[in-house]
Coordinates of C-alpha atoms and ligand atoms in Angstrom, one line a residue:
M111 CA 8.5 0.8 -0.4
C112 CA 11.1 -0.2 -2.1
G113 CA 11.4 -3.8 -3.6
I114 CA 14.1 -6.0 -2.4
I115 CA 15.5 -9.1 -3.2
G116 CA 18.6 -11.4 -3.1
I117 CA 19.4 -15.1 -3.7
L118 CA 21.8 -17.6 -3.2
G119 CA 21.9 -20.0 -5.8
R120 CA 23.6 -22.5 -7.4
G121 CA 23.9 -21.5 -11.1
D122 CA 23.8 -18.1 -12.4
V123 CA 21.3 -16.0 -10.5
A124 CA 21.2 -12.9 -12.6
P125 CA 18.5 -13.5 -15.2
Y126 CA 16.2 -14.5 -11.6
L127 CA 16.9 -11.5 -9.8
V128 CA 15.8 -9.3 -12.7
D129 CA 12.3 -11.9 -13.1
G130 CA 12.2 -11.3 -9.3
L131 CA 12.4 -7.7 -9.3
G132 CA 9.7 -7.2 -11.9
R133 CA 7.2 -8.7 -9.6
L134 CA 8.4 -6.4 -6.4
E135 CA 8.1 -3.1 -9.0
Y136 CA 4.8 -2.6 -7.7
R137 CA 6.5 -1.4 -4.2
G138 CA 8.3 1.5 -5.5
Y139 CA 9.8 2.2 -8.8
D140 CA 11.7 5.6 -9.4
S141 CA 14.9 3.1 -9.9
A142 CA 16.3 -0.4 -10.1
G143 CA 19.1 -2.0 -9.6
M144 CA 21.7 -5.1 -9.0
A145 CA 24.7 -6.3 -7.7
V146 CA 26.0 -10.2 -8.4
M147 CA 29.2 -12.2 -7.0
E148 CA 31.1 -12.0 -9.9
D149 CA 34.1 -13.8 -10.3
G150 CA 34.9 -13.0 -6.9
A151 CA 34.2 -8.9 -7.1
I152 CA 30.6 -7.8 -6.8
A153 CA 29.5 -6.6 -10.2
V154 CA 26.5 -3.7 -10.0
L155 CA 24.1 -2.4 -12.8
R156 CA 22.1 0.5 -11.7
T157 CA 19.6 3.0 -13.9
V158 CA 16.8 5.3 -12.9
G159 CA 13.6 4.0 -14.2
T160 CA 11.4 0.5 -14.1
V161 CA 12.9 -2.6 -13.7
E162 CA 12.2 -3.1 -17.9
R163 CA 15.4 -0.3 -18.3
L164 CA 17.0 -2.7 -16.0
A165 CA 16.3 -5.3 -18.0
A166 CA 17.3 -4.4 -20.7
M167 CA 21.0 -2.9 -19.2
Y168 CA 21.9 -6.0 -18.3
R169 CA 20.7 -8.0 -21.7
G170 CA 23.0 -5.1 -23.3
S171 CA 26.1 -6.0 -20.3
P172 CA 24.9 -9.0 -19.0
V173 CA 26.6 -9.8 -15.4
S174 CA 26.5 -13.5 -14.0
G175 CA 27.1 -15.2 -10.3
A176 CA 25.6 -17.4 -8.0
A177 CA 24.7 -14.7 -5.6
G178 CA 22.7 -11.5 -5.8
L179 CA 21.3 -8.4 -4.6
A180 CA 18.1 -6.4 -6.5
H181 CA 16.3 -3.4 -5.8
T182 CA 13.4 -1.3 -6.9
R183 CA 13.7 2.4 -5.0
W184 CA 11.2 4.8 -3.8
A185 CA 13.5 8.0 -3.1
T186 CA 13.2 9.3 0.6
H187 CA 16.9 10.5 0.6
G188 CA 18.8 12.0 -2.2
G189 CA 17.4 12.7 -5.5
V190 CA 15.9 10.2 -8.1
S191 CA 19.7 9.7 -9.9
D192 CA 21.7 6.4 -11.3
R193 CA 24.0 7.0 -8.7
N194 CA 21.3 7.1 -5.8
A195 CA 19.9 3.8 -7.2
H196 CA 20.5 1.0 -4.8
P197 CA 23.0 -1.2 -4.2
H198 CA 25.2 0.7 -2.7
V199 CA 29.2 -0.5 -2.3
S200 CA 31.7 0.2 0.2
C201 CA 34.8 2.4 -0.3
G202 CA 37.1 -0.8 -1.8
G203 CA 33.9 -3.4 -2.9
E204 CA 33.9 -6.0 0.0
A205 CA 30.1 -5.2 0.4
A206 CA 27.0 -4.3 -1.4
V207 CA 23.8 -3.1 0.2
I208 CA 20.0 -2.9 -0.9
H209 CA 17.6 -1.1 1.4
N210 CA 14.0 -0.3 2.4
G211 CA 13.3 2.3 4.9
I212 CA 14.7 5.6 6.3
I213 CA 18.5 5.6 8.2
E214 CA 16.8 8.4 10.8
N215 CA 20.8 9.0 12.2
H216 CA 22.2 9.2 8.5
A217 CA 23.7 12.5 8.7
E218 CA 25.9 12.1 11.9
L219 CA 27.0 8.9 10.6
R220 CA 27.8 9.9 7.4
E221 CA 30.1 12.7 9.0
E222 CA 32.0 10.2 11.5
L223 CA 32.2 7.6 8.5
S224 CA 33.9 10.3 6.4
S225 CA 36.4 11.5 8.8
K226 CA 37.0 8.1 8.9
G227 CA 37.9 8.4 5.7
H228 CA 35.1 6.8 3.9
A229 CA 34.3 7.8 0.5
F230 CA 30.4 8.7 -0.4
K231 CA 29.3 8.0 -4.1
S232 CA 25.8 8.8 -3.1
E233 CA 23.3 11.3 -1.4
T234 CA 21.4 8.6 0.5
D235 CA 20.8 7.7 4.0
T236 CA 21.0 4.2 2.7
E237 CA 25.0 4.4 1.8
V238 CA 26.1 4.6 5.6
A239 CA 24.8 1.0 6.2
V240 CA 27.9 -0.4 3.3
H241 CA 30.6 1.7 4.6
L242 CA 29.6 0.6 9.0
L243 CA 29.7 -3.2 8.0
E244 CA 33.0 -2.5 5.9
E245 CA 34.5 -1.0 9.0
A246 CA 33.5 -4.1 11.0
L247 CA 34.6 -6.3 8.2
A248 CA 37.6 -4.7 8.5
A249 CA 38.2 -5.2 12.1
G250 CA 38.2 -8.7 11.3
K251 CA 34.7 -9.4 12.7
G252 CA 32.1 -12.3 10.7
P253 CA 28.9 -11.4 9.7
L254 CA 26.9 -12.1 12.3
E255 CA 29.0 -9.5 14.4
A256 CA 29.4 -7.3 12.0
G257 CA 25.7 -7.3 11.0
M258 CA 25.2 -6.7 15.2
D259 CA 27.9 -3.4 15.0
V260 CA 25.7 -2.1 11.9
A261 CA 22.4 -2.8 13.8
R262 CA 23.4 -1.4 16.8
R263 CA 24.7 1.8 15.2
L264 CA 21.7 2.4 12.8
R265 CA 18.2 4.4 14.4
G266 CA 14.8 4.3 11.9
Q267 CA 13.6 1.6 10.2
Y268 CA 15.1 -0.7 7.5
A269 CA 15.4 -3.8 6.0
L270 CA 18.8 -4.5 4.9
V271 CA 20.3 -7.0 3.1
F272 CA 23.9 -7.1 2.3
L273 CA 26.5 -9.2 0.0
M274 CA 30.1 -9.9 1.1
R275 CA 32.8 -10.3 -1.2
G276 CA 34.8 -11.9 1.4
H277 CA 31.9 -14.3 2.4
P278 CA 30.2 -15.6 -1.1
D279 CA 28.2 -18.6 0.8
V280 CA 26.4 -15.8 2.8
I281 CA 24.1 -13.3 2.6
L282 CA 23.0 -11.0 5.3
A283 CA 19.8 -9.6 6.1
M284 CA 18.2 -7.5 8.8
R285 CA 15.0 -6.0 9.9
K286 CA 13.6 -3.2 11.8
N287 CA 10.2 -2.4 11.4
A288 CA 9.9 -3.3 7.4
P289 CA 8.8 -6.1 5.8
L290 CA 11.2 -9.0 5.2
L291 CA 11.3 -12.8 4.3
V292 CA 13.3 -15.7 3.6
G293 CA 12.3 -18.5 0.9
L294 CA 14.2 -21.7 1.6
G295 CA 13.9 -23.3 -2.0
K296 CA 15.9 -26.5 -3.5
G297 CA 19.4 -25.6 -2.6
E298 CA 19.1 -21.7 -2.9
S299 CA 17.4 -19.4 -0.6
I300 CA 15.5 -16.0 -1.1
V301 CA 15.1 -13.1 1.2
A302 CA 12.9 -10.7 -0.5
S303 CA 10.3 -7.8 0.7
D304 CA 7.5 -10.0 -0.3
A305 CA 7.1 -13.5 -1.1
L306 CA 5.8 -12.6 -4.6
A307 CA 9.1 -12.1 -5.3
F308 CA 9.8 -16.1 -5.0
I309 CA 6.7 -18.1 -5.3
D310 CA 7.6 -19.4 -8.2
R311 CA 10.3 -21.2 -6.7
T312 CA 9.3 -22.1 -3.1
N313 CA 6.3 -21.4 -0.8
R314 CA 8.4 -22.7 2.3
V315 CA 8.9 -19.4 4.3
V316 CA 10.2 -18.1 7.2
F317 CA 9.0 -14.6 8.2
L318 CA 11.5 -12.5 10.1
E319 CA 10.6 -10.3 13.2
D320 CA 11.7 -7.1 13.9
D321 CA 15.1 -6.6 15.5
T322 CA 16.3 -9.9 13.9
L323 CA 19.0 -10.1 11.8
A324 CA 19.3 -13.6 9.1
L325 CA 22.3 -15.4 8.0
V326 CA 21.0 -16.8 5.1
A327 CA 22.5 -19.9 3.4
R328 CA 22.2 -22.1 0.1
D329 CA 21.1 -24.9 2.9
G330 CA 18.9 -22.5 5.4
V331 CA 18.7 -19.8 7.7
R332 CA 20.0 -18.7 10.8
V333 CA 18.3 -15.7 12.7
Y334 CA 19.7 -13.8 15.4
G335 CA 18.4 -11.0 17.7
F336 CA 20.1 -7.8 17.4
L337 CA 22.3 -8.7 20.9
G338 CA 23.1 -12.1 19.3
Q339 CA 21.2 -14.6 21.0
E340 CA 19.9 -17.4 18.5
R341 CA 16.5 -17.2 17.8
P342 CA 14.5 -20.5 16.7
V343 CA 13.4 -20.9 13.1
V344 CA 9.9 -21.4 11.9
V345 CA 9.4 -22.9 8.1
T346 CA 5.7 -21.7 7.2
D347 CA 4.5 -23.5 4.0
L348 CA 2.9 -20.9 2.0
A349 CA 0.0 -22.9 0.5
Q350 CA -2.5 -20.1 -0.4
E351 CA -3.4 -18.4 -3.2
L352 CA -0.3 -16.3 -3.5
T353 CA -0.8 -16.6 -7.8
L354 CA 1.0 -14.2 -10.0
P355 CA -1.1 -11.9 -11.2
D356 CA -2.1 -11.3 -15.0
K357 CA -4.0 -8.8 -16.4
H358 CA -5.7 -11.7 -19.3
D359 CA -7.5 -9.0 -22.0
H360 CA -7.4 -5.7 -19.8
E361 CA -5.5 -3.6 -20.7
H362 CA -4.3 -2.5 -17.3
F363 CA -4.8 -4.0 -13.7
T364 CA -6.6 -0.8 -12.4
I365 CA -9.3 -1.5 -15.1
K366 CA -9.3 -5.6 -14.3
E367 CA -9.7 -4.5 -10.9
I368 CA -12.3 -2.0 -11.1
R369 CA -14.0 -5.2 -13.3
E370 CA -13.4 -7.3 -10.6
Q371 CA -15.7 -5.9 -7.9
P372 CA -18.8 -7.6 -8.3
E373 CA -17.1 -10.9 -7.4
A374 CA -14.9 -9.4 -4.8
V375 CA -17.6 -8.2 -2.8
E376 CA -19.6 -11.4 -3.0
R377 CA -16.3 -13.2 -1.6
V378 CA -15.3 -10.9 1.3
V379 CA -18.7 -11.3 2.8
S380 CA -18.7 -15.2 2.5
Q381 CA -15.9 -14.8 5.0
V382 CA -15.2 -17.6 8.1
P383 CA -18.0 -16.4 10.7
G384 CA -15.5 -17.1 13.3
S385 CA -13.4 -14.3 13.0
M386 CA -16.4 -11.8 12.3
T387 CA -17.7 -12.9 15.7
I388 CA -14.2 -11.8 17.2
F389 CA -14.3 -8.6 15.8
R390 CA -17.9 -7.6 17.4
R391 CA -16.9 -9.3 20.6
E392 CA -14.3 -7.1 20.8
L393 CA -15.8 -4.1 19.4
E394 CA -19.4 -4.4 21.7
K395 CA -17.0 -4.9 25.0
A396 CA -15.0 -1.4 24.0
K397 CA -15.3 1.9 25.8
R398 CA -13.6 3.0 23.1
V399 CA -13.3 2.5 19.7
F400 CA -11.0 4.0 17.2
F401 CA -10.4 3.5 13.3
V402 CA -6.9 4.3 12.1
A403 CA -6.1 4.4 8.2
A404 CA -4.1 6.5 5.7
G405 CA -5.1 7.2 1.8
T406 CA -8.1 5.0 0.1
S407 CA -8.4 2.9 3.7
Y408 CA -9.5 6.0 5.4
H409 CA -12.1 7.0 3.5
A410 CA -13.4 3.4 3.9
A411 CA -12.7 3.4 7.9
L412 CA -15.1 6.9 7.5
L413 CA -18.2 4.4 6.2
A414 CA -17.1 2.0 9.3
K415 CA -17.8 4.4 11.9
R416 CA -21.1 5.0 10.4
Y417 CA -22.1 1.7 9.9
F418 CA -21.2 0.7 13.3
S419 CA -23.1 3.9 14.7
D420 CA -26.6 2.8 13.0
H421 CA -26.3 -0.8 13.7
M422 CA -24.5 -1.7 16.7
K423 CA -24.8 1.5 18.2
L424 CA -21.1 2.4 19.0
Y425 CA -19.1 5.7 18.4
G426 CA -16.0 5.7 17.1
E427 CA -13.5 8.0 15.9
V428 CA -11.5 7.9 12.6
I429 CA -7.9 8.6 13.0
L430 CA -5.2 9.2 10.1
A431 CA -2.5 7.2 10.8
S432 CA 0.1 9.7 10.6
E433 CA -1.6 11.7 13.0
Y434 CA -2.7 8.9 15.4
R435 CA -0.3 10.4 18.4
G436 CA -2.9 13.3 19.2
S437 CA -5.2 10.4 20.5
E438 CA -3.2 7.7 21.3
Q439 CA -3.2 8.9 25.5
W440 CA -6.8 7.3 24.8
F441 CA -5.3 3.8 23.3
D442 CA -5.9 2.3 26.8
D443 CA -6.6 -1.2 28.1
G444 CA -10.5 0.0 27.4
A445 CA -10.0 0.5 23.8
V446 CA -10.4 -1.2 20.8
V447 CA -8.2 0.2 17.4
V448 CA -9.0 -0.9 14.1
C449 CA -6.6 -1.0 11.8
I450 CA -6.8 -1.0 8.5
S451 CA -4.3 -1.7 5.8
Q452 CA -4.7 -3.3 2.2
S453 CA -1.0 -4.4 2.5
G454 CA -0.5 -4.9 5.8
E455 CA 2.7 -3.1 6.3
T456 CA 1.8 0.5 6.0
M457 CA 4.3 1.8 8.3
D458 CA 2.1 5.0 9.7
V459 CA -0.6 2.0 10.3
L460 CA 1.7 -0.4 11.7
E461 CA 3.2 2.8 14.6
A462 CA 0.0 3.3 15.7
A463 CA -0.8 -0.5 16.0
R464 CA 2.2 -0.6 18.2
S465 CA 1.2 2.2 20.2
A466 CA -2.0 1.0 20.7
K467 CA -0.9 -3.0 21.5
G468 CA 2.1 -1.4 24.1
R469 CA -0.3 1.0 25.8
G470 CA -2.8 -2.3 25.8
A471 CA -5.5 -1.2 23.8
T472 CA -7.3 -4.2 21.5
V473 CA -5.9 -4.2 18.2
L474 CA -8.1 -5.3 16.0
S475 CA -7.2 -5.4 11.9
M476 CA -8.7 -5.5 8.1
V477 CA -5.9 -6.6 5.7
N478 CA -6.2 -8.0 2.1
R479 CA -2.1 -9.5 1.6
S480 CA -1.5 -12.2 4.0
P481 CA 0.3 -12.8 6.2
S482 CA 1.4 -9.1 6.8
S483 CA 3.1 -7.5 9.5
L484 CA -0.1 -5.7 10.7
E485 CA -2.2 -9.0 11.1
M486 CA 1.2 -10.4 13.6
L487 CA 0.6 -7.7 15.8
S488 CA -3.3 -7.7 16.0
D489 CA -5.3 -9.4 18.4
A490 CA -7.5 -10.8 15.7
V491 CA -7.7 -10.0 11.8
V492 CA -10.3 -9.9 9.2
K493 CA -9.1 -10.5 5.4
L494 CA -10.7 -9.3 2.3
N495 CA -9.7 -12.1 0.3
V496 CA -10.0 -10.3 -3.2
G497 CA -6.4 -11.5 -4.4
P498 CA -3.8 -9.3 -5.7
E499 CA -4.4 -5.8 -5.7
V500 CA -1.6 -4.7 -8.3
G501 CA -2.8 -0.9 -9.5
V502 CA -1.2 1.1 -7.1
A503 CA -4.6 3.1 -6.9
A504 CA -6.8 1.3 -4.6
T505 CA -10.5 0.1 -6.2
K506 CA -11.3 -3.2 -5.5
S507 CA -9.5 -3.7 -1.8
F508 CA -11.4 -0.2 -1.4
T509 CA -14.8 -1.6 -2.1
A510 CA -14.1 -4.7 -0.3
Q511 CA -13.2 -3.0 3.2
V512 CA -16.8 -0.9 2.9
V513 CA -18.7 -4.1 2.2
L514 CA -16.9 -6.2 5.2
F515 CA -17.4 -3.3 7.7
Y516 CA -20.9 -3.5 6.5
A517 CA -21.2 -6.9 7.2
L518 CA -19.5 -6.4 10.5
A519 CA -21.4 -4.1 11.8
R520 CA -24.8 -6.3 10.6
G521 CA -23.2 -9.9 11.8
G522 CA -23.3 -11.2 8.2
A523 CA -24.8 -10.1 5.1
S524 CA -27.9 -11.9 3.2
E525 CA -27.4 -13.9 0.1
E526 CA -30.0 -11.6 -1.1
E527 CA -28.2 -8.2 0.1
V528 CA -25.2 -9.4 -1.8
A529 CA -27.1 -10.2 -5.0
E530 CA -28.7 -7.1 -4.7
L531 CA -25.0 -5.1 -4.2
K532 CA -23.7 -7.1 -7.1
G533 CA -26.5 -6.5 -9.7
A534 CA -26.2 -3.0 -9.0
M535 CA -22.1 -2.9 -9.2
E536 CA -22.4 -4.6 -12.7
A537 CA -25.0 -1.9 -13.8
A538 CA -22.7 0.7 -12.7
L539 CA -20.1 -1.3 -15.0
A540 CA -22.1 -1.2 -18.2
Q541 CA -21.9 2.6 -18.1
E542 CA -18.6 2.6 -18.8
Q543 CA -19.0 4.4 -22.4
E544 CA -20.9 7.4 -20.9
I545 CA -18.5 7.7 -18.7
I546 CA -15.8 8.0 -21.2
G547 CA -18.2 11.2 -22.9
V548 CA -18.0 12.8 -19.3
A549 CA -14.2 12.0 -18.7
E550 CA -13.5 13.6 -22.4
L551 CA -15.2 16.9 -20.5
V552 CA -12.9 16.2 -17.8
A553 CA -9.8 15.9 -19.6
K554 CA -10.0 19.3 -21.0
G555 CA -9.9 20.9 -17.5
R556 CA -7.3 21.6 -15.0
D557 CA -9.5 21.0 -11.5
V558 CA -12.3 19.0 -10.9
Y559 CA -14.6 18.7 -7.5
F560 CA -16.3 16.1 -6.0
L561 CA -19.4 16.9 -3.5
G562 CA -21.5 14.3 -1.3
R563 CA -23.4 14.5 2.0
G564 CA -23.7 11.5 4.5
V565 CA -22.5 8.7 3.4
S566 CA -21.6 10.2 0.3
Y567 CA -19.0 12.3 1.7
P568 CA -16.3 9.8 2.3
M569 CA -16.8 8.8 -1.6
A570 CA -16.3 12.5 -2.6
L571 CA -12.7 12.3 -0.9
E572 CA -12.5 8.8 -2.7
G573 CA -13.6 10.2 -6.3
A574 CA -10.9 13.3 -6.0
L575 CA -7.9 11.1 -4.3
K576 CA -8.6 8.6 -7.2
M577 CA -8.8 11.9 -9.8
K578 CA -5.2 13.2 -8.3
E579 CA -3.5 9.0 -8.2
L580 CA -4.5 8.4 -11.7
A581 CA -4.9 11.3 -13.5
Y582 CA -2.8 13.9 -11.8
L583 CA -5.7 16.5 -11.9
H584 CA -6.1 18.9 -9.3
A585 CA -9.1 17.3 -7.3
E586 CA -11.0 18.1 -4.4
G587 CA -13.8 16.3 -2.3
L588 CA -16.1 18.5 -0.4
A589 CA -19.0 17.9 2.3
A590 CA -21.4 19.7 -0.2
G591 CA -22.5 21.6 2.8
E592 CA -18.9 23.2 3.3
L593 CA -19.5 24.7 -0.6
K594 CA -20.8 27.8 0.5
H595 CA -18.1 28.2 3.3
G596 CA -15.8 28.8 0.8
P597 CA -14.5 26.4 -2.0
L598 CA -17.9 28.2 -4.3
A599 CA -15.3 31.0 -4.8
L600 CA -13.4 28.6 -6.4
V601 CA -16.0 27.7 -9.2
D602 CA -16.0 29.5 -12.2
S603 CA -17.8 29.3 -16.0
G604 CA -16.8 25.5 -17.1
T605 CA -15.5 24.5 -13.6
P606 CA -16.3 20.5 -13.8
L607 CA -18.6 19.4 -10.3
V608 CA -19.3 16.3 -9.3
L609 CA -22.6 15.7 -7.7
L610 CA -22.7 12.5 -5.5
N611 CA -26.5 12.7 -5.4
P612 CA -28.5 9.4 -4.3
E613 CA -32.2 9.6 -3.7
D614 CA -31.9 9.2 0.3
E615 CA -32.5 11.8 2.9
T616 CA -29.7 14.0 1.3
Y617 CA -30.9 14.4 -1.8
A618 CA -32.8 17.6 -1.7
E619 CA -30.3 19.7 0.4
T620 CA -27.4 18.3 -2.1
M621 CA -29.5 19.3 -5.2
S622 CA -29.9 23.2 -3.9
N623 CA -25.6 22.6 -4.0
G624 CA -25.4 21.7 -7.2
A625 CA -27.8 24.5 -8.4
E626 CA -25.5 26.9 -6.6
V627 CA -22.7 25.6 -8.7
K628 CA -24.5 25.9 -11.7
S629 CA -25.8 29.3 -11.0
R630 CA -22.2 30.4 -11.2
G631 CA -21.2 28.9 -14.7
G632 CA -19.9 25.7 -12.9
M633 CA -20.4 22.4 -15.2
V634 CA -23.0 19.3 -12.7
I635 CA -22.2 16.3 -13.5
G636 CA -24.6 14.5 -11.4
F637 CA -24.0 10.9 -10.4
S638 CA -27.8 9.9 -9.1
T639 CA -30.4 7.6 -9.3
A640 CA -32.6 10.1 -11.3
P641 CA -31.4 12.7 -13.7
S642 CA -32.5 15.9 -13.2
P643 CA -32.4 19.5 -15.7
T644 CA -29.7 21.0 -12.4
Y645 CA -27.3 18.3 -14.1
D646 CA -25.3 19.5 -17.1
R647 CA -24.2 15.6 -17.5
F648 CA -25.5 12.6 -15.6
V649 CA -24.4 9.3 -14.6
R650 CA -26.9 7.2 -13.5
I651 CA -25.9 5.2 -10.3
P652 CA -28.4 1.8 -10.7
P653 CA -30.7 1.2 -7.7
V654 CA -29.9 0.0 -4.4
R655 CA -30.4 0.1 -0.2
A656 CA -29.3 3.5 0.9
E657 CA -26.5 2.0 2.8
F658 CA -24.7 0.2 -0.6
Y659 CA -24.8 4.1 -2.1
P660 CA -21.0 4.3 -1.5
V661 CA -19.9 1.0 -3.0
V662 CA -22.0 1.6 -6.4
E663 CA -21.1 5.0 -6.6
A664 CA -17.3 3.9 -6.3
V665 CA -17.6 2.3 -9.7
P666 CA -18.1 5.5 -11.8
L667 CA -15.3 7.3 -9.2
Q668 CA -13.0 4.6 -10.6
L669 CA -14.0 4.2 -13.7
L670 CA -14.1 8.5 -14.5
A671 CA -10.1 8.5 -12.9
Y672 CA -9.3 5.8 -15.3
H673 CA -10.5 7.1 -18.2
V674 CA -9.7 10.9 -17.7
A675 CA -6.1 9.4 -16.9
R676 CA -6.2 7.0 -20.3
L677 CA -7.2 10.3 -22.4
L678 CA -4.5 12.2 -20.9
D679 CA -2.2 9.1 -21.0
K680 CA -0.9 8.5 -18.0
S681 CA 1.1 5.5 -16.3
I682 CA -1.8 4.4 -15.0
D683 CA -0.8 1.4 -12.9
K684 CA 2.5 2.8 -11.4
P685 CA 1.3 6.7 -10.9
R686 CA 4.4 8.6 -11.0
N687 CA 6.0 9.1 -7.4
L688 CA 3.5 6.4 -5.8
A689 CA 4.2 3.0 -4.5
K690 CA 1.3 0.8 -3.3
S691 CA 2.7 -0.3 0.0
V692 CA 3.3 2.8 1.5
T693 CA 6.1 1.5 4.1
V694 CA 7.9 4.4 4.8
K695 CA 6.9 7.5 6.8
Ligands
LIG923 N1 16.1 5.7 1.8 C1 16.7 4.8 1.2 C2 16.7 6.2 0.0 O1 16.4 6.6 -0.5 C3 15.8 3.7 0.7 C4 13.9 4.2 0.3 C5 13.5 3.0 -0.4 O2 12.9 2.1 0.3 O3 13.2 2.5 -1.5 O4 17.1 5.8 -1.3

């Protein structure tokens, strides 16, 4: 989840490290740190907090050198503290390491290394890697052999990058189930977890495969398998739209991305028809279909199941990626596993995809960021193409996923359909002022419930998730019919409840659920195409064909969560404890 960057350059690389790290901050950000090779020694700066804090520290006591590493941490092992921030340095300062992932056998390695006299300075799983490297270097091994030694000992998942005092002209990098790539610039090379870190310097990229290590030099990179066999190096030109995101006039990336949605959904259906055809062909042949996703993408998968059932007469099972093991026995050669991940790097989704591939299933994927690990292991991929989504809470990628699934299930979407959807989303956005009024009420409470039936049920889940992520309020999304089976006991005088109630076949039943809440003193906030005396507050959902309700409902739900968060003064683009690209278990 963290951001990794390492540079071997000509002049002083420190300012560039700070800059590149800022662009990776979306990946995780409870601490930040950097190390540079300064006058034959490794100088380290680390701090809890943001990259801006690290930048201030750097301005206060600059370090400089032609090789360096930097890291934003999203803690998995060891509390959030200065000493647990990366880079970690070996006992005698021979090497420094940054790490993304989890080293599963860290406890036994720590014990072994401690008994050999290594002094640990942090509580992280990561630190064992630098002591292992130190052992190998002390035994006289060069960077390649030393790196192989480390890889042999580690279990778990990692992208690791090392700086070595005795080898100032090389950076050692290795990867196992965590993103890592190398950018080849003019007289400089950069290794990073995302090309965004260096896209302003070079678009020539080498994607490292899993179970490989790389010796990065200023004039290129050599790649080896963990057993030492050299691999061919393939350089890709990233000619595509990896532009640096800009908020323009918007207060946050999140609101910018919410407002971009009408254009984004239009763009998404103008996909290359070829990739859609392959998808549909594979699905038509399938004996069994699974949709695998996590978080917001899981809610899109629930809608996908419905669309494929209605339009292709295809029954699919939706699986939470982290729970795939209960179903993997069915991932056989008759199965199609549709994996959904905005980043294409979600660890839980990747694991399920690998399991599916290993068992002979066809893996189809839907991603936004490209290239990505998920895409590389899939048989076919469709891309959202909605541009970078910087806000940690997914917004435009969600509506794009839903619309793309609709188009896939239907074999395309007509211009008329797209225009209708776009118009309705624009009309939904135009109600921001009314939604701010509702947000003021919700922000006063501690809990909020979201109720929906049919296609609005996944939206109730999504509305609640946005509220948790952005506003840190306790929120629950419920199938409207489930209310009476338990949750109604939670309703008290003034409890806010968002009733997603479009005028479709679910209208009357859902209205009754609203009435049940109102009779018990709850505050019913109707999100509907028509007002009703049952609603204490009303947010109009612009009329649209029934299948698009969820996409249009998403807009006021996102705006509500955004404005509650804003009123409560939360960190909107980077909610506490969360990261955009969830690359650990
Ligand atoms: N497991 C490491 C730690 O807790 C790395 C976490 C990350 O990927 O940021 O420090």
